[in-house]
CSV table of C-alpha atoms and ligand atoms in Angstrom, one decimal:
chain,number,residue,atom,x,y,z
A,15,UNK,CA,0.0,-0.2,-0.1
A,16,UNK,CA,1.1,3.6,-0.8
A,17,UNK,CA,0.6,6.0,2.2
A,18,UNK,CA,0.9,9.6,1.6
A,19,UNK,CA,1.0,12.7,3.7
A,20,UNK,CA,0.1,16.4,2.4
A,21,UNK,CA,2.0,19.0,4.3
A,22,UNK,CA,0.4,22.2,3.3
A,23,UNK,CA,0.5,25.8,4.5
A,24,UNK,CA,-3.1,26.9,4.9
A,25,UNK,CA,-3.9,30.6,4.6
A,26,UNK,CA,-6.5,31.7,7.1
A,27,UNK,CA,-10.1,31.9,6.0
A,28,UNK,CA,-9.1,30.9,2.2
A,29,UNK,CA,-10.8,27.6,1.7
A,30,UNK,CA,-10.7,27.6,-2.1
A,31,UNK,CA,-7.0,28.5,-2.1
A,32,UNK,CA,-6.0,26.0,0.5
A,33,UNK,CA,-8.0,23.4,-1.6
A,34,UNK,CA,-6.1,24.4,-4.6
A,35,UNK,CA,-2.9,24.3,-2.8
A,36,UNK,CA,-3.4,20.6,-1.8
A,37,UNK,CA,-4.4,19.6,-5.2
A,38,UNK,CA,-1.4,21.2,-6.8
A,39,UNK,CA,0.9,19.5,-4.0
A,40,UNK,CA,-0.4,16.3,-4.8
A,41,UNK,CA,-0.3,16.7,-8.6
A,42,UNK,CA,0.1,13.4,-10.2
A,43,UNK,CA,1.8,11.5,-7.3
A,44,UNK,CA,-0.3,8.4,-6.4
A,45,UNK,CA,-1.1,7.1,-2.8
A,46,UNK,CA,-3.8,4.7,-1.7
A,47,UNK,CA,-4.5,7.0,1.4
A,48,UNK,CA,-3.6,10.7,1.6
A,49,UNK,CA,-3.6,12.4,5.2
A,50,UNK,CA,-3.9,16.1,5.4
A,51,UNK,CA,-3.4,18.4,8.2
A,52,UNK,CA,-5.9,19.4,10.9
A,53,UNK,CA,-8.2,22.6,10.0
A,54,UNK,CA,-6.4,22.4,6.6
A,55,UNK,CA,-9.1,24.4,4.8
A,56,UNK,CA,-9.7,27.2,7.3
A,57,UNK,CA,-6.5,27.7,9.2
A,58,UNK,CA,-6.2,27.5,12.9
A,59,UNK,CA,-6.4,30.8,14.8
A,60,UNK,CA,-10.0,31.5,15.2
A,61,UNK,CA,-11.0,34.4,17.3
A,62,UNK,CA,-13.6,32.6,19.1
A,63,UNK,CA,-16.3,30.0,19.0
A,64,UNK,CA,-18.7,32.3,17.1
A,65,UNK,CA,-16.1,32.7,14.4
A,66,UNK,CA,-15.1,29.2,14.2
A,67,UNK,CA,-18.9,28.4,13.9
A,68,UNK,CA,-19.3,30.8,11.0
A,69,UNK,CA,-16.8,28.9,8.8
A,70,UNK,CA,-17.5,25.5,10.0
A,71,UNK,CA,-19.4,22.9,7.6
A,72,UNK,CA,-21.9,20.4,8.3
A,73,UNK,CA,-20.6,17.1,7.4
A,74,UNK,CA,-21.2,15.3,5.1
A,75,UNK,CA,-23.6,17.9,3.4
A,76,UNK,CA,-21.3,20.8,2.6
A,77,UNK,CA,-18.6,21.6,0.1
A,78,UNK,CA,-15.5,20.4,1.8
A,79,UNK,CA,-16.6,16.8,2.2
A,80,UNK,CA,-17.7,16.9,-1.5
A,81,UNK,CA,-14.5,18.1,-2.4
A,82,UNK,CA,-12.7,15.4,-0.5
A,83,UNK,CA,-14.8,12.7,-1.9
A,84,UNK,CA,-14.1,14.0,-5.4
A,85,UNK,CA,-10.5,14.3,-4.7
A,86,UNK,CA,-10.6,10.6,-3.9
A,87,UNK,CA,-12.9,9.8,-7.0
A,88,UNK,CA,-10.5,11.3,-9.2
A,89,UNK,CA,-7.6,9.5,-7.7
A,90,UNK,CA,-9.4,6.1,-6.7
A,91,UNK,CA,-8.0,6.5,-3.2
A,92,UNK,CA,-8.9,7.3,0.4
A,93,UNK,CA,-8.2,10.6,2.3
A,94,UNK,CA,-8.2,11.9,5.8
A,95,UNK,CA,-8.7,15.7,6.3
A,96,UNK,CA,-9.0,18.0,9.3
A,97,UNK,CA,-11.9,20.5,9.2
A,98,UNK,CA,-14.0,22.7,11.4
A,99,UNK,CA,-17.5,20.8,11.7
A,100,UNK,CA,-20.7,22.6,12.6
A,101,UNK,CA,-23.5,20.6,14.4
A,102,UNK,CA,-26.4,22.7,15.5
A,103,UNK,CA,-24.8,25.3,18.1
A,104,UNK,CA,-21.7,23.1,18.3
A,105,UNK,CA,-18.4,23.4,16.5
A,106,UNK,CA,-15.9,20.5,16.3
A,107,UNK,CA,-12.4,20.2,15.3
A,108,UNK,CA,-13.0,17.2,13.3
A,109,UNK,CA,-11.2,15.0,10.9
A,110,UNK,CA,-13.1,13.0,8.0
A,111,UNK,CA,-12.3,10.1,6.1
A,112,UNK,CA,-13.4,9.8,2.4
A,113,UNK,CA,-13.2,7.2,-0.2
A,114,UNK,CA,-13.7,7.5,-4.0
A,115,UNK,CA,-17.0,9.7,-4.3
A,116,UNK,CA,-18.1,8.8,-0.7
A,117,UNK,CA,-17.9,10.0,2.8
A,118,UNK,CA,-16.8,7.2,5.2
A,119,UNK,CA,-16.7,8.8,8.8
A,120,UNK,CA,-15.4,11.3,11.1
A,121,UNK,CA,-13.5,11.9,14.5
A,122,UNK,CA,-14.3,15.0,16.5
A,123,UNK,CA,-11.1,16.0,18.5
A,124,UNK,CA,-11.4,15.0,22.1
A,125,UNK,CA,-8.3,16.5,23.7
A,126,UNK,CA,-8.4,20.3,22.8
A,127,UNK,CA,-5.2,22.4,23.0
A,128,UNK,CA,-4.8,25.6,24.7
A,129,UNK,CA,-7.1,28.3,23.2
A,130,UNK,CA,-8.9,25.6,21.3
A,131,UNK,CA,-10.9,25.1,24.5
A,132,UNK,CA,-12.5,28.7,23.6
A,133,UNK,CA,-13.2,27.8,20.1
A,134,UNK,CA,-14.5,24.3,19.9
A,135,UNK,CA,-16.6,22.0,21.7
A,136,UNK,CA,-15.2,18.8,23.2
A,137,UNK,CA,-15.5,15.7,20.8
A,138,UNK,CA,-18.4,13.5,21.6
A,139,UNK,CA,-17.7,10.3,19.6
A,140,UNK,CA,-15.3,7.3,20.4
A,141,UNK,CA,-12.0,7.2,18.6
A,142,UNK,CA,-13.0,5.4,15.3
A,143,UNK,CA,-11.4,2.8,13.1
A,144,UNK,CA,-12.4,2.4,9.5
A,145,UNK,CA,-11.4,-0.4,7.1
A,146,UNK,CA,-10.6,1.0,3.6
A,147,UNK,CA,-10.0,-2.4,2.2
A,148,UNK,CA,-6.2,-2.1,2.0
A,149,UNK,CA,-5.9,-1.3,5.8
A,150,UNK,CA,-7.7,-0.5,9.1
A,151,UNK,CA,-7.2,3.3,9.6
A,152,UNK,CA,-7.7,4.9,13.0
A,153,UNK,CA,-8.2,8.6,13.4
A,154,UNK,CA,-6.9,10.9,16.2
A,155,UNK,CA,-6.0,14.9,15.9
A,156,UNK,CA,-3.0,16.7,16.9
A,157,UNK,CA,-2.9,17.0,20.6
A,158,UNK,CA,-4.2,13.6,21.2
A,159,UNK,CA,-0.7,12.7,20.7
A,160,UNK,CA,-0.3,13.7,24.5
A,161,UNK,CA,-2.7,11.2,25.6
A,162,UNK,CA,-1.5,7.7,25.0
A,163,UNK,CA,-4.9,6.4,25.7
A,164,UNK,CA,-5.9,7.7,22.2
A,165,UNK,CA,-3.5,5.7,20.3
A,166,UNK,CA,-4.1,2.7,22.5
A,167,UNK,CA,-7.8,2.9,22.1
A,168,UNK,CA,-7.2,2.9,18.4
A,169,UNK,CA,-5.1,0.0,18.5
A,170,UNK,CA,-7.5,-2.0,20.7
A,171,UNK,CA,-10.0,-1.4,18.1
A,172,UNK,CA,-7.9,-2.9,15.4
A,173,UNK,CA,-6.3,0.2,13.6
A,174,UNK,CA,-3.2,-0.8,11.7
A,175,UNK,CA,-2.6,2.8,10.8
A,176,UNK,CA,-3.3,5.8,12.9
A,177,UNK,CA,-3.9,8.8,10.7
A,178,UNK,CA,-3.1,12.1,12.6
A,179,UNK,CA,-4.0,15.3,11.0
A,180,UNK,CA,-2.0,18.1,12.9
A,181,UNK,CA,-1.3,21.7,13.3
A,182,UNK,CA,1.8,21.4,15.8
A,183,UNK,CA,3.3,24.1,17.7
A,184,UNK,CA,5.4,22.4,20.4
A,185,UNK,CA,8.6,20.4,19.5
A,186,UNK,CA,7.8,17.1,21.2
A,187,UNK,CA,5.1,15.5,19.1
A,188,UNK,CA,7.1,13.9,16.5
A,189,UNK,CA,9.4,12.2,19.0
A,190,UNK,CA,6.5,11.2,21.0
A,191,UNK,CA,4.5,9.5,18.0
A,192,UNK,CA,7.8,6.9,17.7
A,193,UNK,CA,6.7,5.9,21.1
A,194,UNK,CA,3.1,5.8,20.3
A,195,UNK,CA,4.1,3.4,17.2
A,196,UNK,CA,6.2,1.3,19.4
A,197,UNK,CA,4.2,0.8,22.2
A,198,UNK,CA,1.1,-0.2,19.9
A,199,UNK,CA,3.1,-1.7,17.0
A,200,UNK,CA,0.9,0.4,14.5
A,201,UNK,CA,1.9,2.9,11.8
A,202,UNK,CA,1.7,6.5,12.8
A,203,UNK,CA,1.3,9.1,10.1
A,204,UNK,CA,1.5,12.6,11.3
A,205,UNK,CA,0.4,15.2,8.6
A,206,UNK,CA,1.6,18.6,9.9
A,207,UNK,CA,1.3,22.0,8.4
A,208,UNK,CA,3.9,24.6,8.0
A,209,UNK,CA,3.6,28.6,8.1
A,210,UNK,CA,2.5,30.8,10.7
A,211,UNK,CA,-0.6,32.8,11.7
A,212,UNK,CA,-0.9,36.0,13.9
A,213,UNK,CA,-3.8,36.3,16.4
A,214,UNK,CA,-4.4,38.8,19.2
A,215,UNK,CA,-0.8,40.3,18.9
A,216,UNK,CA,0.8,36.6,19.2
A,217,UNK,CA,2.5,34.6,16.0
A,218,UNK,CA,1.9,31.0,16.2
A,219,UNK,CA,4.5,29.0,14.0
A,220,UNK,CA,3.6,25.6,12.9
A,221,UNK,CA,6.5,23.1,13.0
A,222,UNK,CA,6.0,21.0,9.9
A,223,UNK,CA,8.4,17.8,9.9
A,224,UNK,CA,5.4,15.6,9.0
A,225,UNK,CA,6.4,11.9,9.5
A,226,UNK,CA,5.3,8.3,8.9
A,227,UNK,CA,6.7,5.8,11.7
A,228,UNK,CA,6.6,2.1,11.5
A,229,UNK,CA,5.3,-0.4,14.0
A,230,UNK,CA,9.2,-0.8,14.9
A,231,UNK,CA,9.4,2.7,15.7
A,232,UNK,CA,11.5,3.5,12.5
A,233,UNK,CA,11.0,6.9,10.8
A,234,UNK,CA,10.0,5.9,7.2
A,235,UNK,CA,10.0,9.4,5.9
A,236,UNK,CA,10.0,13.0,7.4
A,237,UNK,CA,8.9,16.1,5.6
A,238,UNK,CA,10.7,19.4,5.6
A,239,UNK,CA,10.4,21.8,8.7
A,240,UNK,CA,9.3,24.8,6.7
A,241,UNK,CA,8.0,24.1,3.2
A,242,UNK,CA,4.8,22.7,1.9
A,243,UNK,CA,5.5,19.1,0.3
A,244,UNK,CA,3.8,15.6,0.0
A,245,UNK,CA,5.8,12.6,1.1
A,246,UNK,CA,4.8,9.0,0.1
A,247,UNK,CA,5.9,5.5,1.0
A,248,UNK,CA,5.1,2.0,0.3
A,249,UNK,CA,4.4,0.0,3.5
A,250,UNK,CA,2.5,-3.4,4.4
A,251,UNK,CA,-0.3,-2.6,6.9
A,252,UNK,CA,-0.4,-6.2,8.1
A,253,UNK,CA,3.1,-5.6,9.8
A,254,UNK,CA,1.0,-3.9,12.4
A,255,UNK,CA,-1.1,-7.1,13.1
A,256,UNK,CA,1.9,-8.9,14.8
A,257,UNK,CA,2.0,-7.5,18.3
A,258,UNK,CA,5.1,-9.2,19.3
A,259,UNK,CA,8.0,-7.0,20.9
A,260,UNK,CA,9.8,-10.3,21.6
A,261,UNK,CA,8.8,-13.9,20.9
A,262,UNK,CA,7.7,-13.9,24.3
A,263,UNK,CA,6.1,-10.5,24.6
A,264,UNK,CA,2.7,-9.8,22.8
A,265,UNK,CA,2.2,-6.2,23.6
A,266,UNK,CA,-1.6,-6.5,23.6
A,267,UNK,CA,-1.9,-10.1,25.1
A,268,UNK,CA,0.4,-9.2,28.1
A,269,UNK,CA,-1.5,-6.1,29.1
A,270,UNK,CA,-2.9,-6.3,32.7
A,271,UNK,CA,-5.7,-3.9,32.7
A,272,UNK,CA,-6.9,-5.3,36.2
A,273,UNK,CA,-3.9,-3.2,37.7
A,274,UNK,CA,-4.4,-0.1,35.7
A,275,UNK,CA,-7.7,1.3,37.4
A,276,UNK,CA,-7.2,4.3,39.7
A,277,UNK,CA,-7.4,3.2,43.4
B,323,ACM,C1,-2.7,21.0,18.3
B,323,ACM,O1,-3.3,20.3,19.0
B,323,ACM,N1,-3.3,21.7,17.3
B,323,ACM,C2,-1.5,21.5,18.8
């Protein structure tokens, strides 16, 4: 299977331009699954909940879901995209998965980072895993990396590949995702963005270095720190079905949840 990441540089509020940038970055490169950044079409630094709500979209009826499904149809692939989702009064920082001309499913970010707490509602759906035929794909978003429970929940639900749309601003995630891959023996694909946004007198820089990590903790590919680009690798999702760390240690079977509950 070919797994690809689109590391784009969204401009705040410019959905059309941001979609076009993604299409141009992908060009005629081929992947079976493309992963794009968090909030890849709107940008990140909303003033508040009301502003995020104004640009957010109903899923799957509004334009961006249709755009992604068409993107997949034209390329005969699946794709994961981060976007702002409106549902009644609520607004979620969401990732959707589409296949050729169809919407497959969504995840609403549970662990909101910093001022996201003023802009979004906390996700209200369990961590999802979708079978796209070639692989079972789990979804989490950016700051979920700081909670090992997220990647573990996806692993326990059968994910072979964790798709991780991101807008990273702190330097630790790329290293931490090596551990998430190792402790779960899954592929971890972090699609980060580059560029910066200015809001309320502060500039936020996004750190690039999108990466794909194997179940052995090997970094298969890393993107640049500071420029938009795509990275694509061949990988075998079934590698993630073998949970042995040594012939005697199956990482999932050897868990002892009876000792993990809080006293
Ligand atoms: C983040 O969760 N966007 C840092």
